Coordinates of C-alpha atoms and ligand atoms in Angstrom, one line a residue:
M1038 CA -7.8 35.6 -7.5
S1039 CA -6.6 32.9 -10.0
L1040 CA -7.4 33.7 -13.7
V1041 CA -7.7 29.9 -14.3
E1042 CA -10.5 28.5 -12.8
T1043 CA -9.8 25.0 -11.7
R1044 CA -12.9 22.9 -11.3
K1045 CA -13.2 19.5 -9.6
P1046 CA -14.6 16.8 -11.8
M1047 CA -18.2 15.8 -10.6
P1048 CA -18.1 12.3 -8.9
R1049 CA -18.7 9.3 -11.2
I1050 CA -21.4 7.0 -9.8
L1051 CA -21.6 3.4 -11.0
V1052 CA -25.3 2.0 -10.9
V1053 CA -25.5 -2.0 -11.2
D1054 CA -29.0 -3.1 -11.9
D1055 CA -30.7 -5.7 -14.2
N1056 CA -34.0 -3.9 -14.1
P1057 CA -33.4 -1.1 -16.9
G1058 CA -36.4 0.7 -15.2
I1059 CA -34.8 1.1 -12.0
A1060 CA -31.4 1.8 -13.3
A1061 CA -32.8 4.5 -15.4
L1062 CA -34.6 6.1 -12.5
M1063 CA -31.4 6.0 -10.3
S1064 CA -29.3 7.6 -13.1
Q1065 CA -32.1 10.3 -13.5
L1066 CA -32.0 11.2 -9.6
L1067 CA -28.4 11.3 -9.5
S1068 CA -27.8 13.2 -12.8
M1069 CA -30.1 15.8 -11.4
R1070 CA -27.8 16.5 -8.8
G1071 CA -24.9 16.9 -11.1
Y1072 CA -23.2 13.5 -10.6
E1073 CA -21.7 11.6 -13.6
V1074 CA -23.9 8.3 -13.8
V1075 CA -22.8 5.2 -15.6
T1076 CA -25.2 2.3 -15.5
V1077 CA -24.5 -1.6 -16.1
A1078 CA -26.9 -4.5 -16.1
D1079 CA -24.7 -7.0 -14.1
A1080 CA -21.7 -7.9 -12.0
H1081 CA -19.6 -8.8 -14.9
E1082 CA -20.0 -5.5 -16.8
A1083 CA -19.6 -3.6 -13.5
E1084 CA -16.2 -5.4 -13.0
A1085 CA -15.1 -4.2 -16.8
E1086 CA -16.4 -0.7 -16.1
V1087 CA -14.4 -0.6 -12.6
R1088 CA -11.2 -1.6 -14.5
R1089 CA -11.6 0.9 -17.4
Q1090 CA -12.2 3.8 -15.0
P1091 CA -12.7 3.2 -11.3
P1092 CA -15.8 5.1 -10.1
D1093 CA -16.1 7.2 -6.9
L1094 CA -19.1 5.0 -5.6
I1095 CA -21.1 2.1 -6.5
L1096 CA -24.7 1.5 -6.0
S1097 CA -25.5 -2.2 -6.7
D1098 CA -28.7 -4.4 -6.7
V1099 CA -28.3 -7.7 -4.8
R1100 CA -30.0 -10.2 -6.8
M1101 CA -29.0 -10.2 -10.6
P1102 CA -28.3 -12.8 -13.1
G1103 CA -25.0 -14.4 -12.6
K1104 CA -22.9 -13.1 -10.1
S1105 CA -24.8 -11.5 -6.9
G1106 CA -24.3 -8.0 -5.7
Y1107 CA -22.7 -9.5 -2.3
D1108 CA -20.3 -11.5 -4.5
L1109 CA -19.3 -8.4 -6.5
C1110 CA -19.0 -6.4 -3.5
R1111 CA -16.8 -9.0 -1.7
D1112 CA -14.5 -9.3 -4.7
L1113 CA -14.0 -5.5 -5.1
K1114 CA -13.3 -5.1 -1.3
D1115 CA -10.7 -8.1 -1.4
D1116 CA -8.9 -6.2 -4.1
P1117 CA -6.4 -3.6 -2.7
A1118 CA -6.9 -1.5 -5.9
T1119 CA -10.7 -1.1 -5.5
R1120 CA -11.4 -1.7 -1.7
L1121 CA -11.6 2.0 -1.1
I1122 CA -14.6 2.6 -3.3
P1123 CA -17.5 3.0 -1.3
F1124 CA -20.1 0.1 -2.1
V1125 CA -23.7 0.5 -1.4
L1126 CA -26.2 -2.6 -1.7
I1127 CA -29.6 -1.9 -2.7
T1128 CA -31.9 -4.7 -1.5
G1129 CA -35.6 -5.3 -1.6
L1130 CA -35.5 -7.1 1.7
S1131 CA -35.2 -5.2 5.1
D1132 CA -34.4 -8.8 6.6
G1133 CA -31.7 -8.8 9.2
T1134 CA -29.8 -11.8 7.7
E1135 CA -29.5 -10.0 4.1
R1136 CA -27.9 -7.2 5.8
L1137 CA -25.5 -9.2 7.6
R1138 CA -24.5 -11.0 4.5
G1139 CA -24.0 -7.7 3.0
I1140 CA -21.9 -6.4 6.1
E1141 CA -19.8 -9.7 5.8
A1142 CA -19.3 -8.9 2.1
G1143 CA -17.8 -5.5 3.1
A1144 CA -20.7 -3.3 2.0
D1145 CA -20.3 0.3 3.3
D1146 CA -24.3 1.1 3.3
F1147 CA -27.5 -0.1 2.3
L1148 CA -30.6 1.3 0.7
N1149 CA -34.1 -0.3 0.5
K1150 CA -36.1 -0.6 -2.4
P1151 CA -38.0 1.3 -3.4
V1152 CA -35.3 4.0 -3.1
L1153 CA -36.5 7.3 -1.9
A1154 CA -34.9 10.3 -3.8
E1155 CA -34.0 12.1 -0.5
E1156 CA -32.4 9.1 1.2
L1157 CA -30.2 8.1 -2.0
A1158 CA -29.0 11.9 -2.2
A1159 CA -28.2 12.0 1.5
R1160 CA -26.4 8.7 1.6
V1161 CA -24.5 9.3 -1.8
K1162 CA -23.3 12.9 -0.5
S1163 CA -21.8 11.3 2.9
L1164 CA -20.3 8.3 1.3
L1165 CA -18.6 10.5 -1.5
R1166 CA -17.5 13.0 1.2
M1167 CA -15.8 9.8 2.9
K1168 CA -14.3 8.8 -0.5
E1169 CA -12.9 12.2 -0.9
F1170 CA -11.2 12.2 2.4
T1171 CA -9.5 8.6 1.7
D1172 CA -8.5 10.1 -1.7
E1173 CA -6.7 13.0 0.0
L1174 CA -4.9 10.3 2.4
E1175 CA -3.8 8.3 -0.6
T1176 CA -2.4 11.4 -2.1
A1177 CA -0.3 12.2 1.1
D1178 CA 0.9 8.5 0.9
S1179 CA 1.9 9.0 -2.7
V1180 CA 3.7 12.3 -1.8
L1181 CA 5.7 10.6 0.8
C1182 CA 6.8 7.7 -1.6
T1183 CA 7.6 10.3 -4.2
L1184 CA 10.1 12.1 -1.7
G1185 CA 11.3 8.7 -0.7
L1186 CA 12.4 8.5 -4.5
I1187 CA 14.0 12.0 -4.4
V1188 CA 16.1 11.0 -1.5
E1189 CA 17.1 8.0 -3.2
G1190 CA 18.1 10.2 -6.3
R1191 CA 20.6 12.1 -4.4
D1192 CA 22.7 9.1 -4.4
P1193 CA 23.2 8.2 -8.1
Y1194 CA 24.6 4.7 -6.9
T1195 CA 21.4 3.7 -5.4
E1196 CA 19.1 4.2 -8.7
G1197 CA 16.3 1.8 -8.6
H1198 CA 16.9 0.7 -5.1
C1199 CA 13.4 1.7 -3.6
E1200 CA 11.3 0.1 -6.4
R1201 CA 13.5 -3.1 -6.1
L1202 CA 13.2 -3.3 -2.6
A1203 CA 9.3 -2.5 -2.7
V1204 CA 8.7 -5.4 -5.1
H1205 CA 10.9 -7.9 -3.4
A1206 CA 9.8 -7.2 0.2
A1207 CA 6.0 -7.3 -0.7
D1208 CA 6.8 -10.9 -2.7
L1209 CA 8.5 -12.1 0.5
G1210 CA 5.6 -11.1 2.5
R1211 CA 3.5 -13.0 0.2
H1212 CA 5.6 -15.8 0.0
L1213 CA 5.3 -15.9 4.0
G1214 CA 1.6 -15.8 3.9
L1215 CA 1.1 -12.4 5.3
D1216 CA -2.1 -10.6 5.1
E1217 CA -2.8 -7.8 2.4
D1218 CA -2.3 -5.0 4.7
S1219 CA 1.2 -6.2 5.7
V1220 CA 2.2 -6.8 2.1
L1221 CA 1.1 -3.2 1.3
A1222 CA 3.0 -1.7 4.3
L1223 CA 6.1 -3.6 3.0
R1224 CA 5.6 -2.4 -0.4
R1225 CA 5.3 1.2 1.1
G1226 CA 8.3 0.4 3.3
G1227 CA 10.4 0.1 0.3
Y1228 CA 10.1 3.5 -0.9
L1229 CA 9.9 5.0 2.7
H1230 CA 12.3 3.3 4.8
D1231 CA 15.2 5.8 4.2
L1232 CA 12.9 9.0 3.9
G1233 CA 14.8 10.4 6.9
K1234 CA 18.0 10.5 4.9
I1235 CA 16.3 13.7 3.6
A1236 CA 17.9 15.5 6.8
V1237 CA 21.2 14.0 6.0
P1238 CA 23.6 16.3 4.4
D1239 CA 25.0 15.5 0.9
E1240 CA 28.5 15.3 1.9
I1241 CA 27.7 12.5 4.4
L1242 CA 25.1 10.8 2.2
K1243 CA 27.4 10.7 -0.7
K1244 CA 30.7 9.5 1.3
G1245 CA 29.0 6.2 1.9
S1246 CA 31.9 4.5 3.8
N1247 CA 34.5 5.7 6.2
L1248 CA 32.3 8.0 8.0
T1249 CA 33.9 10.0 11.1
P1250 CA 32.1 9.0 14.5
E1251 CA 30.3 12.5 14.1
E1252 CA 29.1 11.8 10.7
W1253 CA 27.8 8.2 11.8
K1254 CA 25.7 9.9 14.5
V1255 CA 23.9 12.2 12.0
M1256 CA 23.5 9.1 9.6
K1257 CA 22.0 7.1 12.4
L1258 CA 19.4 9.6 13.1
H1259 CA 17.5 8.6 9.6
P1260 CA 15.2 6.0 10.9
V1261 CA 13.9 8.4 13.7
T1262 CA 13.4 11.3 11.3
G1263 CA 11.6 9.2 8.8
E1264 CA 9.3 7.9 11.4
M1265 CA 8.7 11.3 12.6
I1266 CA 7.8 12.5 9.2
C1267 CA 5.3 9.6 8.4
R1268 CA 3.8 9.4 12.1
P1269 CA 0.9 11.9 11.5
L1270 CA -0.6 9.5 8.7
K1271 CA -2.7 6.9 10.1
S1272 CA -2.7 5.0 6.7
L1273 CA 1.1 4.5 7.4
R1274 CA 0.7 3.0 10.9
L1275 CA 2.3 -0.4 9.8
V1276 CA 5.0 1.1 7.9
L1277 CA 6.5 3.1 10.8
P1278 CA 8.2 0.0 12.6
I1279 CA 9.7 -0.8 9.3
I1280 CA 11.1 2.9 8.9
R1281 CA 12.2 3.0 12.6
H1282 CA 13.8 -0.6 12.8
H1283 CA 15.3 -1.3 9.7
H1284 CA 18.9 -1.0 10.8
E1285 CA 18.4 -3.2 14.1
H1286 CA 20.4 -6.4 14.4
M1287 CA 19.4 -9.5 16.2
D1288 CA 22.4 -9.3 18.5
G1289 CA 21.4 -5.9 19.7
S1290 CA 24.2 -4.2 17.9
G1291 CA 21.8 -2.1 15.4
Y1292 CA 20.3 1.3 15.8
P1293 CA 18.2 3.3 16.7
D1294 CA 17.0 1.3 19.9
G1295 CA 19.5 -1.6 20.1
L1296 CA 16.7 -4.2 20.0
R1297 CA 17.4 -7.9 20.1
T1298 CA 16.0 -11.1 18.7
G1299 CA 12.3 -11.2 19.6
E1300 CA 12.0 -7.4 20.0
I1301 CA 12.4 -6.5 16.3
P1302 CA 8.9 -6.6 14.7
L1303 CA 8.8 -9.2 11.7
L1304 CA 8.1 -6.5 9.0
P1305 CA 11.4 -4.6 9.5
R1306 CA 13.2 -8.0 9.6
I1307 CA 11.8 -8.8 6.1
L1308 CA 12.6 -5.4 4.7
Q1309 CA 16.1 -5.9 6.1
V1310 CA 16.9 -9.2 4.5
V1311 CA 15.8 -7.7 1.2
D1312 CA 17.8 -4.3 1.7
V1313 CA 21.0 -6.3 2.4
Y1314 CA 20.5 -8.4 -0.7
D1315 CA 20.1 -5.6 -2.8
A1316 CA 22.9 -3.8 -1.4
L1317 CA 25.2 -6.5 -1.9
R1318 CA 24.2 -7.1 -5.3
T1319 CA 24.8 -3.3 -6.4
A1320 CA 28.1 -1.4 -7.1
R1321 CA 28.8 1.4 -5.1
P1322 CA 31.9 3.7 -5.5
Y1323 CA 33.7 1.9 -2.4
K1324 CA 32.5 -1.6 -3.5
T1325 CA 32.1 -3.8 -6.5
A1326 CA 28.6 -5.9 -7.0
L1327 CA 28.5 -9.5 -5.5
S1328 CA 27.3 -12.4 -7.5
H1329 CA 24.0 -13.9 -6.2
D1330 CA 25.7 -17.0 -4.8
L1331 CA 28.5 -14.9 -3.0
S1332 CA 25.5 -12.6 -1.7
A1333 CA 23.9 -15.9 -0.5
Q1334 CA 27.0 -17.0 1.4
T1335 CA 27.6 -13.4 2.9
M1336 CA 23.9 -13.1 4.1
R1337 CA 24.2 -16.5 5.7
A1338 CA 27.3 -15.7 7.4
K1339 CA 25.6 -12.5 8.8
A1340 CA 22.8 -14.6 10.0
R1341 CA 25.3 -16.8 11.8
Q1342 CA 26.9 -13.6 13.4
G1343 CA 23.5 -12.5 14.7
L1344 CA 22.8 -9.6 12.4
L1345 CA 20.0 -11.0 10.4
D1346 CA 17.1 -13.2 10.9
G1347 CA 18.5 -16.8 9.6
E1348 CA 15.1 -18.2 8.9
L1349 CA 14.1 -15.0 6.9
V1350 CA 17.3 -15.2 4.8
N1351 CA 16.5 -19.0 4.0
Q1352 CA 12.9 -18.0 3.3
F1353 CA 14.1 -15.3 0.8
F1354 CA 16.5 -17.5 -1.1
A1355 CA 13.7 -20.2 -1.4
M1356 CA 11.3 -17.5 -2.6
L1357 CA 14.0 -16.4 -5.3
R1358 CA 14.6 -20.0 -6.3
E1359 CA 10.6 -20.5 -6.6
K1360 CA 10.5 -17.4 -8.8
R1361 CA 13.5 -18.6 -11.1
N1362 CA 11.7 -22.0 -11.4
V1363 CA 8.6 -20.2 -12.5
A1364 CA 10.2 -17.8 -14.9
Ligands
FE2_2084 FE1 18.4 3.2 6.1

């Protein structure tokens, strides 16, 4: 038995209600069950509290002065940083249309006023269990991303590569108008695309160029190995094609599957463009760093040869131009 007892902190619940009597009653009911409770009177205060310290669950009234419970719910569910916090709408109406509005806003559950103590406890317990589960998945994600950085750290010449890739790939996804899930996948792809190099020995990894045919065979396994490591995590579903296909070429000369134009999914094509740019701009033991203009020329030539997606190369440089003008 461990001498140091590690205790999980009690879940924090945020209660949003403009009626101080109801807020106090809910706070009392939940505190009695050992939860930490914070009460606020409107959506504005709720947003400030979520920014200060994200709660594990939100119970919110629908009708409040200022922003409604629906709008608060919709805004939090639209934000990738807060969308996994379970949100319960408390409504005085058992009307179907009100519920539909809540579902459209992304609410995870509903409670009717007056709130019954037993029902409140049961709903809260089941939603917190779900939150714990999603937190564990999130933790598994970040463990893998950290592993990606450890792999990067084995090659001193690629320092910062993953972070730059994650930022640029997500920016390009946003520039192309992709949905938030795809943008998040591109960000994770920046960290995870080369995770499979964990199985490539140091002497091959650090050699960089002039690999023997046998060494190339080992190197070329990394997209498949990386995909295999990440496959059990459902949350990485959109990242898997990025990991597997980031070395495919439009003319079919890439690996591991020799896919051609039209067969390579969009997300790996995006990551590839960003990856090639970063590699060209960085000095390695066997090459110097190219200037921005020379990198652009080289990438356009690669696109003409059928190695990169020419349209995405154009979009990438258009995005960098825009960013420079904004800065
Ligand atoms: Fe790679």
